[in-house]
């Protein structure tokens, strides 16, 4: 009877974890968490910059649609003083859409204002390239003549 008791007790002792095994697993989890913590802020900033450019894209689409529907000129304007994008009717100055840049997206412009004029056909009045400085790198916004096409890309 005693022999059987020791045999069962010995088999149960192999079911647990040793302290070294638990420390190794804890070390592996902490190491993975540390790497994720280092990568996450960069990914978060990149997403905020992409979100900012999606809002600029949205503002340009609003300006084009309003210009086509109302047969009037629209203006997309950015002012350095209040760091705000604004879409407005060119003649009546009625504000259609406005937003402030997320984080630090700065257009590299030499004057106090960035202006993009959209004609009544939805195309841009001039073919231009605007450069933006962001925490994750430089971007450029390219406006093409013709049918009002535009794109942005990371440089």
GROMACS .gro file of N, CA and C in nm:
model
  465
    1UNK      N    1   0.081  -0.119   0.000
    1UNK     CA    2   0.000   0.000   0.000
    1UNK      C    3   0.086   0.127   0.000
    2UNK      N    4   0.188   0.128   0.081
    2UNK     CA    5   0.275   0.245   0.086
    2UNK      C    6   0.349   0.263  -0.046
    3UNK      N    7   0.385   0.157  -0.108
    3UNK     CA    8   0.457   0.165  -0.234
    3UNK      C    9   0.370   0.233  -0.341
    4UNK      N   10   0.244   0.200  -0.341
    4UNK     CA   11   0.153   0.260  -0.435
    4UNK      C   12   0.136   0.410  -0.409
    5UNK      N   13   0.131   0.451  -0.284
    5UNK     CA   14   0.117   0.591  -0.249
    5UNK      C   15   0.236   0.672  -0.300
    6UNK      N   16   0.356   0.622  -0.283
    6UNK     CA   17   0.475   0.693  -0.333
    6UNK      C   18   0.479   0.698  -0.485
    7UNK      N   19   0.429   0.594  -0.546
    7UNK     CA   20   0.427   0.590  -0.692
    7UNK      C   21   0.331   0.698  -0.747
    8UNK      N   22   0.217   0.715  -0.690
    8UNK     CA   23   0.121   0.817  -0.734
    8UNK      C   24   0.176   0.956  -0.706
    9UNK      N   25   0.233   0.974  -0.590
    9UNK     CA   26   0.287   1.105  -0.552
    9UNK      C   27   0.401   1.144  -0.647
   10UNK      N   28   0.483   1.052  -0.685
   10UNK     CA   29   0.593   1.081  -0.776
   10UNK      C   30   0.540   1.119  -0.915
   11UNK      N   31   0.436   1.058  -0.963
   11UNK     CA   32   0.378   1.091  -1.093
   11UNK      C   33   0.316   1.231  -1.092
   12UNK      N   34   0.256   1.273  -0.982
   12UNK     CA   35   0.195   1.405  -0.973
   12UNK      C   36   0.300   1.516  -0.968
   13UNK      N   37   0.416   1.486  -0.919
   13UNK     CA   38   0.518   1.590  -0.908
   13UNK      C   39   0.569   1.634  -1.044
   14UNK      N   40   0.552   1.558  -1.147
   14UNK     CA   41   0.598   1.594  -1.281
   14UNK      C   42   0.495   1.677  -1.358
   15UNK      N   43   0.379   1.703  -1.301
   15UNK     CA   44   0.275   1.780  -1.369
   15UNK      C   45   0.293   1.930  -1.354
   16UNK      N   46   0.371   1.980  -1.263
   16UNK     CA   47   0.386   2.123  -1.238
   16UNK      C   48   0.497   2.184  -1.321
   17UNK      N   49   0.515   2.318  -1.306
   17UNK     CA   50   0.621   2.392  -1.374
   17UNK      C   51   0.728   2.427  -1.273
   18UNK      N   52   0.848   2.428  -1.319
   18UNK     CA   53   0.956   2.472  -1.231
   18UNK      C   54   0.966   2.624  -1.237
   19UNK      N   55   1.036   2.679  -1.142
   19UNK     CA   56   1.053   2.823  -1.135
   19UNK      C   57   1.132   2.874  -1.256
   20UNK      N   58   1.228   2.800  -1.301
   20UNK     CA   59   1.308   2.841  -1.417
   20UNK      C   60   1.222   2.844  -1.543
   21UNK      N   61   1.136   2.746  -1.563
   21UNK     CA   62   1.047   2.746  -1.680
   21UNK      C   63   0.953   2.866  -1.677
   22UNK      N   64   0.900   2.898  -1.563
   22UNK     CA   65   0.810   3.013  -1.553
   22UNK      C   66   0.885   3.143  -1.579
   23UNK      N   67   1.008   3.155  -1.530
   23UNK     CA   68   1.087   3.276  -1.554
   23UNK      C   69   1.123   3.290  -1.703
   24UNK      N   70   1.152   3.180  -1.769
   24UNK     CA   71   1.182   3.187  -1.912
   24UNK      C   72   1.061   3.232  -1.993
   25UNK      N   73   0.945   3.181  -1.961
   25UNK     CA   74   0.823   3.223  -2.031
   25UNK      C   75   0.794   3.370  -2.002
   26UNK      N   76   0.809   3.411  -1.878
   26UNK     CA   77   0.787   3.552  -1.842
   26UNK      C   78   0.886   3.643  -1.915
   27UNK      N   79   1.012   3.600  -1.925
   27UNK     CA   80   1.113   3.678  -1.997
   27UNK      C   81   1.076   3.691  -2.145
   28UNK      N   82   1.029   3.583  -2.207
   28UNK     CA   83   0.990   3.587  -2.348
   28UNK      C   84   0.873   3.682  -2.370
   29UNK      N   85   0.775   3.679  -2.282
   29UNK     CA   86   0.659   3.769  -2.294
   29UNK      C   87   0.702   3.914  -2.276
   30UNK      N   88   0.788   3.940  -2.178
   30UNK     CA   89   0.836   4.077  -2.157
   30UNK      C   90   0.918   4.126  -2.275
   31UNK      N   91   0.997   4.040  -2.336
   31UNK     CA   92   1.077   4.078  -2.452
   31UNK      C   93   0.987   4.113  -2.571
   32UNK      N   94   0.885   4.033  -2.596
   32UNK     CA   95   0.791   4.063  -2.704
   32UNK      C   96   0.713   4.192  -2.676
   33UNK      N   97   0.675   4.213  -2.553
   33UNK     CA   98   0.604   4.336  -2.516
   33UNK      C   99   0.693   4.458  -2.536
   34UNK      N  100   0.820   4.446  -2.503
   34UNK     CA  101   0.914   4.557  -2.521
   34UNK      C  102   0.927   4.594  -2.668
   35UNK      N  103   0.941   4.495  -2.756
   35UNK     CA  104   0.951   4.525  -2.899
   35UNK      C  105   0.822   4.584  -2.954
   36UNK      N  106   0.710   4.536  -2.909
   36UNK     CA  107   0.581   4.592  -2.954
   36UNK      C  108   0.567   4.736  -2.906
   37UNK      N  109   0.615   4.765  -2.787
   37UNK     CA  110   0.607   4.901  -2.733
   37UNK      C  111   0.694   4.997  -2.812
   38UNK      N  112   0.808   4.950  -2.862
   38UNK     CA  113   0.896   5.035  -2.942
   38UNK      C  114   0.839   5.063  -3.081
   39UNK      N  115   0.770   4.967  -3.138
   39UNK     CA  116   0.718   4.980  -3.274
   39UNK      C  117   0.585   5.053  -3.277
   40UNK      N  118   0.504   5.041  -3.174
   40UNK     CA  119   0.368   5.096  -3.175
   40UNK      C  120   0.361   5.247  -3.194
   41UNK      N  121   0.443   5.331  -3.128
   41UNK     CA  122   0.430   5.476  -3.151
   41UNK      C  123   0.458   5.516  -3.295
   42UNK      N  124   0.553   5.450  -3.362
   42UNK     CA  125   0.580   5.482  -3.502
   42UNK      C  126   0.460   5.446  -3.589
   43UNK      N  127   0.401   5.332  -3.563
   43UNK     CA  128   0.284   5.291  -3.640
   43UNK      C  129   0.167   5.386  -3.613
   44UNK      N  130   0.154   5.430  -3.491
   44UNK     CA  131   0.046   5.522  -3.456
   44UNK      C  132   0.065   5.657  -3.526
   45UNK      N  133   0.187   5.710  -3.528
   45UNK     CA  134   0.213   5.836  -3.597
   45UNK      C  135   0.188   5.823  -3.746
   46UNK      N  136   0.229   5.711  -3.803
   46UNK     CA  137   0.207   5.688  -3.946
   46UNK      C  138   0.058   5.687  -3.977
   47UNK      N  139  -0.021   5.623  -3.894
   47UNK     CA  140  -0.166   5.619  -3.915
   47UNK      C  141  -0.228   5.758  -3.903
   48UNK      N  142  -0.179   5.839  -3.810
   48UNK     CA  143  -0.232   5.975  -3.796
   48UNK      C  144  -0.197   6.061  -3.917
   49UNK      N  145  -0.076   6.044  -3.970
   49UNK     CA  146  -0.036   6.120  -4.090
   49UNK      C  147  -0.121   6.077  -4.209
   50UNK      N  148  -0.139   5.946  -4.227
   50UNK     CA  149  -0.223   5.898  -4.336
   50UNK      C  150  -0.366   5.948  -4.320
   51UNK      N  151  -0.416   5.952  -4.197
   51UNK     CA  152  -0.550   6.006  -4.173
   51UNK      C  153  -0.560   6.153  -4.209
   52UNK      N  154  -0.454   6.228  -4.181
   52UNK     CA  155  -0.452   6.370  -4.218
   52UNK      C  156  -0.458   6.389  -4.369
   53UNK      N  157  -0.383   6.307  -4.443
   53UNK     CA  158  -0.386   6.319  -4.588
   53UNK      C  159  -0.518   6.269  -4.647
   54UNK      N  160  -0.581   6.174  -4.581
   54UNK     CA  161  -0.716   6.133  -4.626
   54UNK      C  162  -0.815   6.248  -4.607
   55UNK      N  163  -0.797   6.327  -4.501
   55UNK     CA  164  -0.887   6.441  -4.481
   55UNK      C  165  -0.862   6.550  -4.585
   56UNK      N  166  -0.734   6.569  -4.624
   56UNK     CA  167  -0.705   6.665  -4.732
   56UNK      C  168  -0.769   6.617  -4.861
   57UNK      N  169  -0.756   6.488  -4.888
   57UNK     CA  170  -0.818   6.429  -5.007
   57UNK      C  171  -0.970   6.448  -5.004
   58UNK      N  172  -1.029   6.427  -4.888
   58UNK     CA  173  -1.173   6.446  -4.871
   58UNK      C  174  -1.211   6.592  -4.896
   59UNK      N  175  -1.132   6.685  -4.846
   59UNK     CA  176  -1.159   6.828  -4.867
   59UNK      C  177  -1.153   6.863  -5.015
   60UNK      N  178  -1.058   6.807  -5.088
   60UNK     CA  179  -1.049   6.834  -5.232
   60UNK      C  180  -1.168   6.776  -5.306
   61UNK      N  181  -1.214   6.658  -5.266
   61UNK     CA  182  -1.333   6.600  -5.329
   61UNK      C  183  -1.457   6.685  -5.301
   62UNK      N  184  -1.469   6.734  -5.179
   62UNK     CA  185  -1.583   6.822  -5.146
   62UNK      C  186  -1.580   6.946  -5.234
   63UNK      N  187  -1.462   7.007  -5.248
   63UNK     CA  188  -1.448   7.127  -5.332
   63UNK      C  189  -1.486   7.098  -5.476
   64UNK      N  190  -1.443   6.984  -5.529
   64UNK     CA  191  -1.476   6.949  -5.667
   64UNK      C  192  -1.625   6.924  -5.685
   65UNK      N  193  -1.685   6.850  -5.594
   65UNK     CA  194  -1.828   6.819  -5.606
   65UNK      C  195  -1.913   6.945  -5.594
   66UNK      N  196  -1.877   7.033  -5.500
   66UNK     CA  197  -1.954   7.157  -5.485
   66UNK      C  198  -1.941   7.244  -5.609
   67UNK      N  199  -1.820   7.251  -5.664
   67UNK     CA  200  -1.797   7.334  -5.784
   67UNK      C  201  -1.879   7.282  -5.903
   68UNK      N  202  -1.883   7.151  -5.920
   68UNK     CA  203  -1.957   7.092  -6.033
   68UNK      C  204  -2.108   7.111  -6.013
   69UNK      N  205  -2.156   7.083  -5.893
   69UNK     CA  206  -2.300   7.090  -5.869
   69UNK      C  207  -2.354   7.232  -5.876
   70UNK      N  208  -2.278   7.330  -5.830
   70UNK     CA  209  -2.326   7.468  -5.825
   70UNK      C  210  -2.271   7.556  -5.936
   71UNK      N  211  -2.192   7.500  -6.025
   71UNK     CA  212  -2.133   7.575  -6.138
   71UNK      C  213  -2.065   7.703  -6.089
   72UNK      N  214  -1.976   7.685  -5.991
   72UNK     CA  215  -1.903   7.799  -5.935
   72UNK      C  216  -1.761   7.754  -5.900
   73UNK      N  217  -1.679   7.848  -5.871
   73UNK     CA  218  -1.542   7.819  -5.830
   73UNK      C  219  -1.538   7.794  -5.679
   74UNK      N  220  -1.450   7.706  -5.636
   74UNK     CA  221  -1.429   7.684  -5.493
   74UNK      C  222  -1.281   7.701  -5.462
   75UNK      N  223  -1.255   7.727  -5.335
   75UNK     CA  224  -1.118   7.750  -5.291
   75UNK      C  225  -1.088   7.660  -5.172
   76UNK      N  226  -0.974   7.591  -5.179
   76UNK     CA  227  -0.923   7.515  -5.066
   76UNK      C  228  -0.805   7.595  -5.014
   77UNK      N  229  -0.810   7.632  -4.887
   77UNK     CA  230  -0.710   7.724  -4.833
   77UNK      C  231  -0.654   7.669  -4.702
   78UNK      N  232  -0.523   7.684  -4.686
   78UNK     CA  233  -0.457   7.652  -4.559
   78UNK      C  234  -0.381   7.775  -4.512
   79UNK      N  235  -0.403   7.814  -4.388
   79UNK     CA  236  -0.330   7.928  -4.333
   79UNK      C  237  -0.237   7.880  -4.222
   80UNK      N  238  -0.115   7.934  -4.222
   80UNK     CA  239  -0.017   7.894  -4.122
   80UNK      C  240  -0.055   7.937  -3.982
   81UNK      N  241  -0.121   8.050  -3.971
   81UNK     CA  242  -0.149   8.106  -3.839
   81UNK      C  243  -0.240   8.016  -3.754
   82UNK      N  244  -0.347   7.962  -3.813
   82UNK     CA  245  -0.436   7.876  -3.735
   82UNK      C  246  -0.425   7.728  -3.771
   83UNK      N  247  -0.335   7.693  -3.861
   83UNK     CA  248  -0.310   7.553  -3.900
   83UNK      C  249  -0.439   7.480  -3.937
   84UNK      N  250  -0.518   7.543  -4.020
   84UNK     CA  251  -0.650   7.490  -4.050
   84UNK      C  252  -0.673   7.489  -4.201
   85UNK      N  253  -0.728   7.378  -4.250
   85UNK     CA  254  -0.772   7.369  -4.389
   85UNK      C  255  -0.917   7.412  -4.396
   86UNK      N  256  -0.950   7.483  -4.504
   86UNK     CA  257  -1.086   7.534  -4.518
   86UNK      C  258  -1.126   7.525  -4.665
   87UNK      N  259  -1.245   7.473  -4.690
   87UNK     CA  260  -1.302   7.469  -4.825
   87UNK      C  261  -1.416   7.569  -4.827
   88UNK      N  262  -1.413   7.661  -4.925
   88UNK     CA  263  -1.517   7.764  -4.930
   88UNK      C  264  -1.554   7.795  -5.075
   89UNK      N  265  -1.672   7.855  -5.090
   89UNK     CA  266  -1.714   7.905  -5.220
   89UNK      C  267  -1.628   8.027  -5.252
   90UNK      N  268  -1.579   8.033  -5.374
   90UNK     CA  269  -1.484   8.139  -5.410
   90UNK      C  270  -1.548   8.278  -5.409
   91UNK      N  271  -1.671   8.287  -5.454
   91UNK     CA  272  -1.735   8.417  -5.467
   91UNK      C  273  -1.811   8.459  -5.341
   92UNK      N  274  -1.889   8.369  -5.283
   92UNK     CA  275  -1.969   8.405  -5.166
   92UNK      C  276  -1.893   8.389  -5.034
   93UNK      N  277  -1.778   8.326  -5.037
   93UNK     CA  278  -1.694   8.301  -4.917
   93UNK      C  279  -1.765   8.213  -4.813
   94UNK      N  280  -1.865   8.139  -4.856
   94UNK     CA  281  -1.936   8.048  -4.766
   94UNK      C  282  -1.846   7.928  -4.736
   95UNK      N  283  -1.823   7.899  -4.608
   95UNK     CA  284  -1.736   7.789  -4.568
   95UNK      C  285  -1.813   7.658  -4.578
   96UNK      N  286  -1.757   7.562  -4.652
   96UNK     CA  287  -1.822   7.433  -4.673
   96UNK      C  288  -1.767   7.325  -4.581
   97UNK      N  289  -1.637   7.329  -4.556
   97UNK     CA  290  -1.573   7.224  -4.477
   97UNK      C  291  -1.446   7.282  -4.417
   98UNK      N  292  -1.418   7.245  -4.294
   98UNK     CA  293  -1.296   7.293  -4.229
   98UNK      C  294  -1.243   7.184  -4.135
   99UNK      N  295  -1.112   7.175  -4.122
   99UNK     CA  296  -1.050   7.083  -4.028
   99UNK      C  297  -0.909   7.129  -3.995
  100UNK      N  298  -0.862   7.086  -3.880
  100UNK     CA  299  -0.727   7.117  -3.835
  100UNK      C  300  -0.642   6.991  -3.852
  101UNK      N  301  -0.517   7.011  -3.886
  101UNK     CA  302  -0.427   6.898  -3.907
  101UNK      C  303  -0.409   6.816  -3.780
  102UNK      N  304  -0.406   6.684  -3.793
  102UNK     CA  305  -0.368   6.603  -3.678
  102UNK      C  306  -0.216   6.610  -3.660
  103UNK      N  307  -0.169   6.586  -3.545
  103UNK     CA  308  -0.027   6.594  -3.505
  103UNK      C  309   0.047   6.705  -3.577
  104UNK      N  310   0.164   6.679  -3.628
  104UNK     CA  311   0.246   6.785  -3.688
  104UNK      C  312   0.265   6.760  -3.838
  105UNK      N  313   0.166   6.797  -3.917
  105UNK     CA  314   0.178   6.791  -4.063
  105UNK      C  315   0.184   6.936  -4.110
  106UNK      N  316   0.299   6.975  -4.161
  106UNK     CA  317   0.316   7.114  -4.202
  106UNK      C  318   0.343   7.122  -4.351
  107UNK      N  319   0.263   7.197  -4.424
  107UNK     CA  320   0.297   7.221  -4.565
  107UNK      C  321   0.421   7.311  -4.572
  108UNK      N  322   0.510   7.278  -4.662
  108UNK     CA  323   0.629   7.360  -4.682
  108UNK      C  324   0.591   7.464  -4.787
  109UNK      N  325   0.548   7.581  -4.740
  109UNK     CA  326   0.506   7.688  -4.829
  109UNK      C  327   0.585   7.814  -4.795
  110UNK      N  328   0.601   7.899  -4.894
  110UNK     CA  329   0.684   8.017  -4.876
  110UNK      C  330   0.602   8.141  -4.841
  111UNK      N  331   0.474   8.133  -4.856
  111UNK     CA  332   0.388   8.244  -4.817
  111UNK      C  333   0.310   8.203  -4.693
  112UNK      N  334   0.223   8.288  -4.646
  112UNK     CA  335   0.145   8.258  -4.528
  112UNK      C  336   0.028   8.164  -4.558
  113UNK      N  337  -0.007   8.149  -4.686
  113UNK     CA  338  -0.127   8.074  -4.722
  113UNK      C  339  -0.101   7.980  -4.838
  114UNK      N  340  -0.164   7.865  -4.832
  114UNK     CA  341  -0.165   7.769  -4.941
  114UNK      C  342  -0.304   7.776  -5.003
  115UNK      N  343  -0.313   7.799  -5.133
  115UNK     CA  344  -0.444   7.812  -5.199
  115UNK      C  345  -0.454   7.716  -5.317
  116UNK      N  346  -0.564   7.645  -5.321
  116UNK     CA  347  -0.594   7.556  -5.433
  116UNK      C  348  -0.730   7.598  -5.487
  117UNK      N  349  -0.734   7.641  -5.611
  117UNK     CA  350  -0.859   7.687  -5.671
  117UNK      C  351  -0.914   7.577  -5.761
  118UNK      N  352  -1.044   7.548  -5.745
  118UNK     CA  353  -1.112   7.446  -5.824
  118UNK      C  354  -1.212   7.517  -5.914
  119UNK      N  355  -1.207   7.485  -6.044
  119UNK     CA  356  -1.294   7.551  -6.141
  119UNK      C  357  -1.433   7.487  -6.138
  120UNK      N  358  -1.524   7.546  -6.214
  120UNK     CA  359  -1.662   7.497  -6.216
  120UNK      C  360  -1.677   7.360  -6.283
  121UNK      N  361  -1.575   7.314  -6.356
  121UNK     CA  362  -1.577   7.179  -6.413
  121UNK      C  363  -1.516   7.075  -6.317
  122UNK      N  364  -1.467   7.119  -6.203
  122UNK     CA  365  -1.409   7.028  -6.105
  122UNK      C  366  -1.260   7.006  -6.123
  123UNK      N  367  -1.198   7.078  -6.215
  123UNK     CA  368  -1.053   7.065  -6.234
  123UNK      C  369  -0.982   7.177  -6.158
  124UNK      N  370  -0.853   7.164  -6.147
  124UNK     CA  371  -0.775   7.265  -6.075
  124UNK      C  372  -0.732   7.375  -6.171
  125UNK      N  373  -0.720   7.497  -6.119
  125UNK     CA  374  -0.683   7.609  -6.206
  125UNK      C  375  -0.536   7.602  -6.247
  126UNK      N  376  -0.450   7.541  -6.164
  126UNK     CA  377  -0.309   7.526  -6.196
  126UNK      C  378  -0.262   7.386  -6.158
  127UNK      N  379  -0.167   7.336  -6.234
  127UNK     CA  380  -0.102   7.211  -6.197
  127UNK      C  381   0.008   7.246  -6.097
  128UNK      N  382  -0.001   7.190  -5.977
  128UNK     CA  383   0.093   7.226  -5.872
  128UNK      C  384   0.136   7.104  -5.793
  129UNK      N  385   0.247   7.119  -5.722
  129UNK     CA  386   0.295   7.019  -5.628
  129UNK      C  387   0.321   7.087  -5.496
  130UNK      N  388   0.264   7.034  -5.391
  130UNK     CA  389   0.284   7.086  -5.256
  130UNK      C  390   0.359   6.982  -5.174
  131UNK      N  391   0.454   7.028  -5.097
  131UNK     CA  392   0.534   6.938  -5.013
  131UNK      C  393   0.495   6.958  -4.867
  132UNK      N  394   0.491   6.847  -4.793
  132UNK     CA  395   0.452   6.849  -4.653
  132UNK      C  396   0.560   6.780  -4.569
  133UNK      N  397   0.593   6.840  -4.456
  133UNK     CA  398   0.685   6.779  -4.361
  133UNK      C  399   0.604   6.716  -4.249
  134UNK      N  400   0.627   6.588  -4.223
  134UNK     CA  401   0.556   6.516  -4.118
  134UNK      C  402   0.657   6.447  -4.027
  135UNK      N  403   0.613   6.397  -3.912
  135UNK     CA  404   0.705   6.325  -3.823
  135UNK      C  405   0.756   6.194  -3.883
  136UNK      N  406   0.686   6.139  -3.980
  136UNK     CA  407   0.730   6.012  -4.039
  136UNK      C  408   0.793   6.029  -4.177
  137UNK      N  409   0.818   6.151  -4.219
  137UNK     CA  410   0.884   6.175  -4.347
  137UNK      C  411   0.815   6.283  -4.427
  138UNK      N  412   0.867   6.305  -4.547
  138UNK     CA  413   0.810   6.407  -4.636
  138UNK      C  414   0.708   6.344  -4.730
  139UNK      N  415   0.602   6.419  -4.755
  139UNK     CA  416   0.498   6.378  -4.849
  139UNK      C  417   0.484   6.487  -4.953
  140UNK      N  418   0.423   6.451  -5.065
  140UNK     CA  419   0.389   6.553  -5.164
  140UNK      C  420   0.249   6.529  -5.216
  141UNK      N  421   0.180   6.639  -5.242
  141UNK     CA  422   0.046   6.638  -5.299
  141UNK      C  423   0.058   6.696  -5.439
  142UNK      N  424   0.018   6.619  -5.539
  142UNK     CA  425   0.032   6.661  -5.679
  142UNK      C  426  -0.107   6.683  -5.737
  143UNK      N  427  -0.130   6.803  -5.789
  143UNK     CA  428  -0.256   6.838  -5.855
  143UNK      C  429  -0.232   6.837  -6.005
  144UNK      N  430  -0.312   6.763  -6.079
  144UNK     CA  431  -0.296   6.752  -6.223
  144UNK      C  432  -0.407   6.827  -6.294
  145UNK      N  433  -0.373   6.888  -6.405
  145UNK     CA  434  -0.474   6.957  -6.486
  145UNK      C  435  -0.559   6.855  -6.561
  146UNK      N  436  -0.669   6.901  -6.612
  146UNK     CA  437  -0.754   6.812  -6.692
  146UNK      C  438  -0.882   6.782  -6.619
  147UNK      N  439  -0.896   6.659  -6.573
  147UNK     CA  440  -1.021   6.616  -6.511
  147UNK      C  441  -1.018   6.627  -6.359
  148UNK      N  442  -0.928   6.705  -6.305
  148UNK     CA  443  -0.925   6.726  -6.161
  148UNK      C  444  -0.863   6.612  -6.083
  149UNK      N  445  -0.768   6.544  -6.143
  149UNK     CA  446  -0.704   6.433  -6.074
  149UNK      C  447  -0.595   6.486  -5.983
  150UNK      N  448  -0.573   6.413  -5.874
  150UNK     CA  449  -0.467   6.447  -5.780
  150UNK      C  450  -0.427   6.321  -5.704
  151UNK      N  451  -0.310   6.324  -5.645
  151UNK     CA  452  -0.264   6.214  -5.561
  151UNK      C  453  -0.162   6.267  -5.462
  152UNK      N  454  -0.143   6.188  -5.357
  152UNK     CA  455  -0.037   6.220  -5.261
  152UNK      C  456   0.047   6.095  -5.244
  153UNK      N  457   0.174   6.117  -5.211
  153UNK     CA  458   0.265   6.004  -5.193
  153UNK      C  459   0.375   6.040  -5.095
  154UNK      N  460   0.432   5.938  -5.035
  154UNK     CA  461   0.544   5.958  -4.945
  154UNK      C  462   0.671   5.962  -5.029
  155UNK      N  463   0.757   6.056  -4.997
  155UNK     CA  464   0.881   6.071  -5.074
  155UNK      C  465   0.993   5.992  -5.009
   0.00000   0.00000   0.00000
